[in-house]
Each structure stands twice: as structure tokens, then as C-alpha cells.
Coordinates of C-alpha atoms and ligand atoms in Angstrom, one line a residue:
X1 CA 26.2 4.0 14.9
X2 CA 23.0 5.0 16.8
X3 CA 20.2 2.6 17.8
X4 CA 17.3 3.9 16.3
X5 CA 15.5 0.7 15.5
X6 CA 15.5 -1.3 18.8
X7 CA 12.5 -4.0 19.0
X8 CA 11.5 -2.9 15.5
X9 CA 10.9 -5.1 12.7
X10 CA 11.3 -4.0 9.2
X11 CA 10.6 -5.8 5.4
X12 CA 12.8 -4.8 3.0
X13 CA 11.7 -5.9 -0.5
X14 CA 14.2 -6.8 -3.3
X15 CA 17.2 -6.7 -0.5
X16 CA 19.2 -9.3 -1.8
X17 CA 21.7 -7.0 -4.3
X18 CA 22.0 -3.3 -4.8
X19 CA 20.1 -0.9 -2.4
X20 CA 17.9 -3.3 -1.0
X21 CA 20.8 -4.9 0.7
X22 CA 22.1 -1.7 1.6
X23 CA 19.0 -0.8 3.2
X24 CA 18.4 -4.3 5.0
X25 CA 22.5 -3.8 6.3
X26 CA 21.8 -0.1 7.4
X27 CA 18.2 -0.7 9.1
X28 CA 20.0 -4.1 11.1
X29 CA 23.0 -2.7 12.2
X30 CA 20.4 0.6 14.0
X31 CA 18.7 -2.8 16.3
X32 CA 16.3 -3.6 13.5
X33 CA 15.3 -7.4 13.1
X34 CA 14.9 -7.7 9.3
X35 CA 12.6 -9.8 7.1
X36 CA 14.7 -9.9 3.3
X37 CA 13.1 -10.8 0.3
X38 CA 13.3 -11.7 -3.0
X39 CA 12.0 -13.8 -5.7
X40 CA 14.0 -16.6 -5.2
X41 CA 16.6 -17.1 -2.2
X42 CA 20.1 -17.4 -3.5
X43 CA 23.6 -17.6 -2.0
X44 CA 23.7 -13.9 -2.0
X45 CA 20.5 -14.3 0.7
X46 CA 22.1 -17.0 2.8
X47 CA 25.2 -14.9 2.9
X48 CA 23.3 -12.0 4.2
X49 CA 21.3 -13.7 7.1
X50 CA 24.6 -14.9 8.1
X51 CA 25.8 -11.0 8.0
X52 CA 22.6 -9.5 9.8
X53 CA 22.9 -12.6 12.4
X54 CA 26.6 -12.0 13.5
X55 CA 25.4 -8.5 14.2
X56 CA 22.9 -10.0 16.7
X57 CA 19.8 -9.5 15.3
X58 CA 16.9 -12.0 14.0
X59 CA 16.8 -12.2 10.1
X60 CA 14.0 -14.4 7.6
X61 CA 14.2 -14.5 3.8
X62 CA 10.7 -14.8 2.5
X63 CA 10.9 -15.9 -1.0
X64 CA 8.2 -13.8 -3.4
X65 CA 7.5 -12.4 -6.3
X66 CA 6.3 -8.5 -5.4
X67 CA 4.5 -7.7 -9.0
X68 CA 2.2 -10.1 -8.5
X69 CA -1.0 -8.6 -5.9
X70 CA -1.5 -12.2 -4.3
X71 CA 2.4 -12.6 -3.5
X72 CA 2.6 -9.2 -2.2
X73 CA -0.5 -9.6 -0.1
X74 CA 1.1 -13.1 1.4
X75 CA 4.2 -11.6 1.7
X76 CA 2.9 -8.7 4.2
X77 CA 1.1 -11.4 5.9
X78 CA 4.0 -13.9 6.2
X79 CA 6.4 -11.2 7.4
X80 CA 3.8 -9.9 10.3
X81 CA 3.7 -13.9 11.7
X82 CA 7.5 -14.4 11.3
X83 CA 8.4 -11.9 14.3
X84 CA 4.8 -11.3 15.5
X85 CA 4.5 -7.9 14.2
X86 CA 6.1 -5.3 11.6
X87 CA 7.0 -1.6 12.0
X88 CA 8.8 -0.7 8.7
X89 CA 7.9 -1.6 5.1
X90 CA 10.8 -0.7 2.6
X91 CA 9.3 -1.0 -1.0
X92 CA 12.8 -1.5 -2.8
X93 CA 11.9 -3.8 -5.7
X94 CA 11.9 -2.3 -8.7
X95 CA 13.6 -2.6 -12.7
X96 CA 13.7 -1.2 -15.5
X97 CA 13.4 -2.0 -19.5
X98 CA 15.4 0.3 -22.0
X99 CA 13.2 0.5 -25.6
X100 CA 12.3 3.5 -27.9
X101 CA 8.7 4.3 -26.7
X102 CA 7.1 3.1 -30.1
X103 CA 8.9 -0.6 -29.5
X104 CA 7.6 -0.8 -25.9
X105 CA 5.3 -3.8 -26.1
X106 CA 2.5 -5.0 -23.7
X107 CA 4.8 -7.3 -21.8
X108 CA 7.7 -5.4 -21.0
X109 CA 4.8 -2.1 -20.2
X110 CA 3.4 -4.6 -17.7
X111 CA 6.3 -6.3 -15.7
X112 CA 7.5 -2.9 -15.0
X113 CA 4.3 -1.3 -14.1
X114 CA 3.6 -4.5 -12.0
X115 CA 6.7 -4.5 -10.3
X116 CA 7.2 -0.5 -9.3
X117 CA 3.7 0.1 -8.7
X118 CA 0.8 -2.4 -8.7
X119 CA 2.3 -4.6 -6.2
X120 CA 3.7 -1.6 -4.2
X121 CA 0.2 -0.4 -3.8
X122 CA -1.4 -3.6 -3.1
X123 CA 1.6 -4.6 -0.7
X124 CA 1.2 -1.1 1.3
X125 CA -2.7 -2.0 1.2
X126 CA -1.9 -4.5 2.9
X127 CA 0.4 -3.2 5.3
X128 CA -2.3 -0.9 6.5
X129 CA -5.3 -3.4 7.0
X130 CA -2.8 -5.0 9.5
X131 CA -2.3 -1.6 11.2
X132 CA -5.3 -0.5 10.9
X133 CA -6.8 -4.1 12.6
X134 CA -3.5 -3.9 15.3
X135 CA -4.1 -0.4 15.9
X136 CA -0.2 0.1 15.6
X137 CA 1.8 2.7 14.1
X138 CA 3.7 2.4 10.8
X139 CA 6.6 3.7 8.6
X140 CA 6.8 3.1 5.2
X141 CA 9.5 3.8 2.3
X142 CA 9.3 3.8 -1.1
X143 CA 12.0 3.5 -3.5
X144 CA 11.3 5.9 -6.7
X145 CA 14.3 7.5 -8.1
X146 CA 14.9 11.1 -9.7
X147 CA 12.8 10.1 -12.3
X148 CA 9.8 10.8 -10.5
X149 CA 10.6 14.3 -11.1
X150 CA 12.9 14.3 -14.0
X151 CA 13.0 12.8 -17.9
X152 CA 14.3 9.8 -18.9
X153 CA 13.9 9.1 -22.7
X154 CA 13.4 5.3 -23.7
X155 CA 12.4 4.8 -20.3
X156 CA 8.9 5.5 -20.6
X157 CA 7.0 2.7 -18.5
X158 CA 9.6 3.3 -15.7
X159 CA 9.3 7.1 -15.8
X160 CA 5.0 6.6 -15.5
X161 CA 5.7 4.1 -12.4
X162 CA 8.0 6.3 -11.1
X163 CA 6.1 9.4 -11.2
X164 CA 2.7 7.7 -10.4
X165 CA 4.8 6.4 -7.3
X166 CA 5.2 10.1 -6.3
X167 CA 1.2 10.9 -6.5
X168 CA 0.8 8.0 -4.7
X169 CA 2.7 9.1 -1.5
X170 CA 1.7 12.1 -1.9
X171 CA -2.6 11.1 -1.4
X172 CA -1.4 8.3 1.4
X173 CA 0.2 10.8 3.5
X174 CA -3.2 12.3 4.0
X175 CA -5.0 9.5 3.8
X176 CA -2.8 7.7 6.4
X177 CA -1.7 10.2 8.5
X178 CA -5.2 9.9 11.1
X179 CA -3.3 6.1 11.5
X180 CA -0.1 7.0 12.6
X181 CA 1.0 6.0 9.7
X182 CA 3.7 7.9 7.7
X183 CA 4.5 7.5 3.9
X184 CA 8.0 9.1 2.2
X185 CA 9.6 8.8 -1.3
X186 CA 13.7 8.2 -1.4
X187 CA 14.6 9.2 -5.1
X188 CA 18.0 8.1 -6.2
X189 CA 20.2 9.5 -8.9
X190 CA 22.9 7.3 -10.4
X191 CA 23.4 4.6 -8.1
X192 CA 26.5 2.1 -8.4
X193 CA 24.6 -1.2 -8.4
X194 CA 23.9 -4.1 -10.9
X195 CA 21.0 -2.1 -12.4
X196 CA 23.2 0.2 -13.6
X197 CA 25.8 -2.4 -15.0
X198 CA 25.9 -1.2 -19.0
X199 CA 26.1 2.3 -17.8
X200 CA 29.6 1.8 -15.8
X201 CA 30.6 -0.4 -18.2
X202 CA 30.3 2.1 -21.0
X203 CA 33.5 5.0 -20.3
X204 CA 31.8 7.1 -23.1
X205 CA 28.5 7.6 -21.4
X206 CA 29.8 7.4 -17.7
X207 CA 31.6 10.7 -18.4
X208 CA 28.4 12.2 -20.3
X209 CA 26.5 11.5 -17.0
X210 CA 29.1 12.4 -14.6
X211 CA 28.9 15.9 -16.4
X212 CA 25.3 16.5 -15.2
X213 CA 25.8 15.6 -11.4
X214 CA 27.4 18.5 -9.6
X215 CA 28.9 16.5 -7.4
X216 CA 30.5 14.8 -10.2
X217 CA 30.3 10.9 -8.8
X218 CA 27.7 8.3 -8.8
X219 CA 26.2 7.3 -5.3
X220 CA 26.6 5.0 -3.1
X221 CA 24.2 2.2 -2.2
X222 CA 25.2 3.5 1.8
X223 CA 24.4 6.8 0.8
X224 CA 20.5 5.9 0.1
X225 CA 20.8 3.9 2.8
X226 CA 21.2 6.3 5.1
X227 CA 18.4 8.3 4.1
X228 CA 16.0 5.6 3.9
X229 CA 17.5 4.9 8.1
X230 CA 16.3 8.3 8.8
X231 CA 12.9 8.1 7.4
X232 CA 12.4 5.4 9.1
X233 CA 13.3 6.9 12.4
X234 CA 11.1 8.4 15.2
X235 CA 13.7 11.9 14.2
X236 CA 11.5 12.1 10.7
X237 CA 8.5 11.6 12.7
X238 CA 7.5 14.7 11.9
X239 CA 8.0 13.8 8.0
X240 CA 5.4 12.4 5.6
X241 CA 4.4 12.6 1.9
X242 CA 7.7 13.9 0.8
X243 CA 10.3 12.5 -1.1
X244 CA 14.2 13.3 -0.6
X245 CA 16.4 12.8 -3.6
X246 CA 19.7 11.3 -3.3
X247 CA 21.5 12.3 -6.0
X248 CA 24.7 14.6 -5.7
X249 CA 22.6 17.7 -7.1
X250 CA 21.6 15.8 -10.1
X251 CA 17.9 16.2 -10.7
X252 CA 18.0 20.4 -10.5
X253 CA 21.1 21.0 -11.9
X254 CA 21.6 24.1 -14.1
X255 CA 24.8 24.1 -16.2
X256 CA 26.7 27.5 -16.0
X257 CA 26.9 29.4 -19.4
Ligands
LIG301 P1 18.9 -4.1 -8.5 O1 18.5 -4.6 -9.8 O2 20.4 -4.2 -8.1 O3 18.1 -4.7 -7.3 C1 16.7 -4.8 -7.4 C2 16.3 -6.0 -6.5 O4 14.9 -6.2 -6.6 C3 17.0 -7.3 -7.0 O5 17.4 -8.0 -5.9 C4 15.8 -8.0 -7.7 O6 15.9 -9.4 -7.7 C5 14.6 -7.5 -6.8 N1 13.4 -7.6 -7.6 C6 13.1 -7.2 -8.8 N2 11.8 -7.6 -9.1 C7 11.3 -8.2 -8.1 C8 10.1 -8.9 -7.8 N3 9.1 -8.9 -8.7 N4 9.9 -9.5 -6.6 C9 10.9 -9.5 -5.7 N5 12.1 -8.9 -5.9 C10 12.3 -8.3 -7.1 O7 18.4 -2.6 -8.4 P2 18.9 -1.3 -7.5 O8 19.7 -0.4 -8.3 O9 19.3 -1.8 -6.2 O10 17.4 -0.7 -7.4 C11 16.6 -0.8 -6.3 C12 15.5 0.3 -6.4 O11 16.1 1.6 -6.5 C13 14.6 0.1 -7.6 O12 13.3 0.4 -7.3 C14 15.1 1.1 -8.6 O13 14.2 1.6 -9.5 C15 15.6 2.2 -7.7 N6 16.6 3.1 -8.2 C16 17.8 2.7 -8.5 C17 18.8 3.6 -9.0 C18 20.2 3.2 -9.3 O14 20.9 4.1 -9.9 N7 20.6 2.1 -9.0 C19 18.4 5.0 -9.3 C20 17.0 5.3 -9.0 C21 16.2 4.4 -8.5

């Protein structure tokens, strides 16, 4: 394992399941001291410190809820004073609702669009009036998915923050790049993780999906992981407003007649 992330401090939001955790394990075990959040700190969160702190490094939970613009603003704040500073902002938090489009209602439109996008752009706001006021360079990683790029029926809201997310790295890059500042999009396909939990419960429509990934498996939460460690890295410092899909070939497959 190299040591990419010596005397760097990275937030990961939403690290304490899935590919949050993943990404919090990945960036810790490169020399990364790691703020985790989530809304609330659980078992799963006191496990983790205890994981991240055998490996040597200094690890906070800061509890908070990212859709909302105040908590996200605190939570950029609190994570700077933990450690003194912060290099890397992973914006992992995210969900999902499943409804035709004409059921959507307001709440369910609004906890998603909250979640994936509002607080994501408020929270890398944030990020940047301390970088800008530190005069320090800054990496940050957002966590879209394939459907930033590609349909998802009865997914609607998801599919607009999602897609939005990818316009929105797109403009920072430019509009960030005079800082030293570089933005990138990681797009997952069908990750194994608790989001995903009907899907691999249901054989039926594991195969249908398994049918439209070339590489005919679902991904790993290691295998975004990895990508999100290179971003992050001084080797993708030549790297901004872009987003890499992780997906086995899913999102431009073509099916062979
Ligand atoms: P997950 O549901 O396993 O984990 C999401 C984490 O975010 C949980 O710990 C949850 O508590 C936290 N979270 C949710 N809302 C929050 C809030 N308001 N404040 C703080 N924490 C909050 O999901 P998974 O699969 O690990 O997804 C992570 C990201 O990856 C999401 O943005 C998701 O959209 C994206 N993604 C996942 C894919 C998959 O197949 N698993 C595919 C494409 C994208």
C-alpha cells in the first residue's frame, strides 16, 4: 500500500456503512488522519475509530446531518478545528427514494435533493471560504453514480441530483482551479452495499442487471475506493472536473445483436 496521504486530513461524509466506510478505510490506511461522519454515531462508528486507530492514525466522528445547509456549514467548520486543518472533502452521503414519477411527493423530492446536492454545495462552499481565507490547497470528491449520465426510471429526484451533481463539478473546476483547488466526480455502477439491499435480495432482477454489466458482477465498495484514493492524490493533480465511472462497463454498454 503506498503512502499517499501523509499529514493530510480528509472528511468523509456518510462513512459509517457502504462506500463511505470504504473510502474513510482506503484514505487511512495511505497516512490519512480521518474525520467520519454521520447523522448519528452508532456502534458501526465506534467500531471504525477503533479500526482507523490500530492503523496509527487520528480519527473523530462528527455527528451531522449533511441535507441540512447549517449542519453542513458546522460540519466543515468543526472538522477544520478537530486536526487544525483539512486537505480532502469526500461528499459520500447520499440516498435514494424508489416511486413512479407522478407519486413522487414534495417530501421525498426534497430529502433527496437536500441530501445529494443542496448540502453538497453548501458544504463545498464552505470548504472553499476556509481555503480561500487559509490560502491552502484543496481536493475534493463527490460521490454521483452512473446515473449522472445514464436513466434510471422511478428514480427521478435522484437522477436530477445526480446529473445536476455533474454540472456542478463541471463549473467548480473552472471556477476553483485559480485556488488550487481541484473538483472530480466518482460515478458508481451497482455497488454491493446496504443501499442496494432489495436488489441482491431479489435473484430475478440481480440476473436482469448482471446482464447489462460487461463485466458481469457488481462492484465492490474497495473498488470505488480506490478510485476515490487516486483522486485524491497529488498523481491526479493534474485532474479536475471530470468524473470516472466505476462500473464494470456498465453505463456504455452496447449489447451484441
Ligand atoms: P449507504 O446507504 O450504504 O450509505 C450512505 C451513508 O450516508 C449512510 O451511512 C447514511 O447514514 C449516510 N447518510 C445519508 N444521509 C445522510 C445525511 N443527511 N447526513 C449524514 N449522513 C447521511 O449508501 P452507499 O451505497 O454506500 O452510497 C454512498 C454514495 O454512493 C451515495 O451518494 C450513493 O448515491 C452513491 N452510489 C451508490 C451506488 C451503489 O450501488 N451502492 C451506486 C451509485 C452511487
Amino acid at each position: 500500500m503506498m503512502n499517499r496521504f501523509e499529514n493530510k486530513i480528509a472528511l468523509v461524509t456518510g462513512s459509517s456503512q457502504g462506500i463511505g466506510e470504504a473510502c474513510a478505510l482506503r484514505l487511512a490506511k495511505e497516512g490519512a488522519d480521518i474525520i467520519l461522519n454521520g447523522r448519528k454515531f452508532d456502534e458501526r462508528g465506534e467500531e471504525l475509530i477503533a479500526e482507523i486507530e490500530k492503523m496509527g492514525r487520528r480519527v473523530k466522528f462528527l455527528a451531522a446531518d449533511v441535507s441540512k445547509t447549517k449542519d453542513v456549514i458546522k460540519l466543515i467548520d468543526d472538522a477544520v478545528a478537530v486536526f487544525g486543518s483539512l486537505d480532502i472533502l469526500v461528499n459520500n452521503a447520499g440516498l435514494e427514494k424508489k416511486a413512479d414519477f407522478w407519486e413522487v411527493t414534495e417530501e421525498d423530492y426534497d430529502i433527496v435533493m437536500d441530501t445529494n446536492l443542496k448540502g453538497i454545495f453548501f458544504g463545498i462552499q464552505a470548504f472553499v471560504k476556509y481555503c480561500k481565507r487559509e490560502k491552502r490547497a484543496g481536493t475534493i470528491i463527490n460521490m454521483s453514480s452512473v446515473h449522472e449520465e445514464i436513466v434510471f426510471p422511478h428514480f427521478s429526484a435522484y437522477c436530477a441530483s445526480k446529473g445536476a451533481m455533474k454540472m456542478l463539478t463541471r463549473n467548480l473546476a473552472t471556477e476553483l482551479a485559480p485556488l488550487n483547488i481541484r473538483i472530480n466526480n466518482v460515478a458508481p455502477g451497482a455497488v454491493t452495499t446496504p443501499i442496494n439491499q432489495d436488489l441482491l435480495n431479489n435473484k430475478e432482477q440481480l440476473e436482469k442487471l448482471l446482464d447489462n454489466i460487461p463485466m458481469r458482477r457488481m462492484g465492490k465498495v474497495e473498488d470505488v475506493a480506490a478510485v476515490v484514493a487516486f483522486l485524491a492524490s497529488d498523481e491526479a493533480g493534474y485532474v479536475t472536473g471530470s468524473t470516472y465511472f466505476v462500473d464494470g462497463g456498465l453505463t456504455y454498454h452496447y449489447e451484441e445483436q
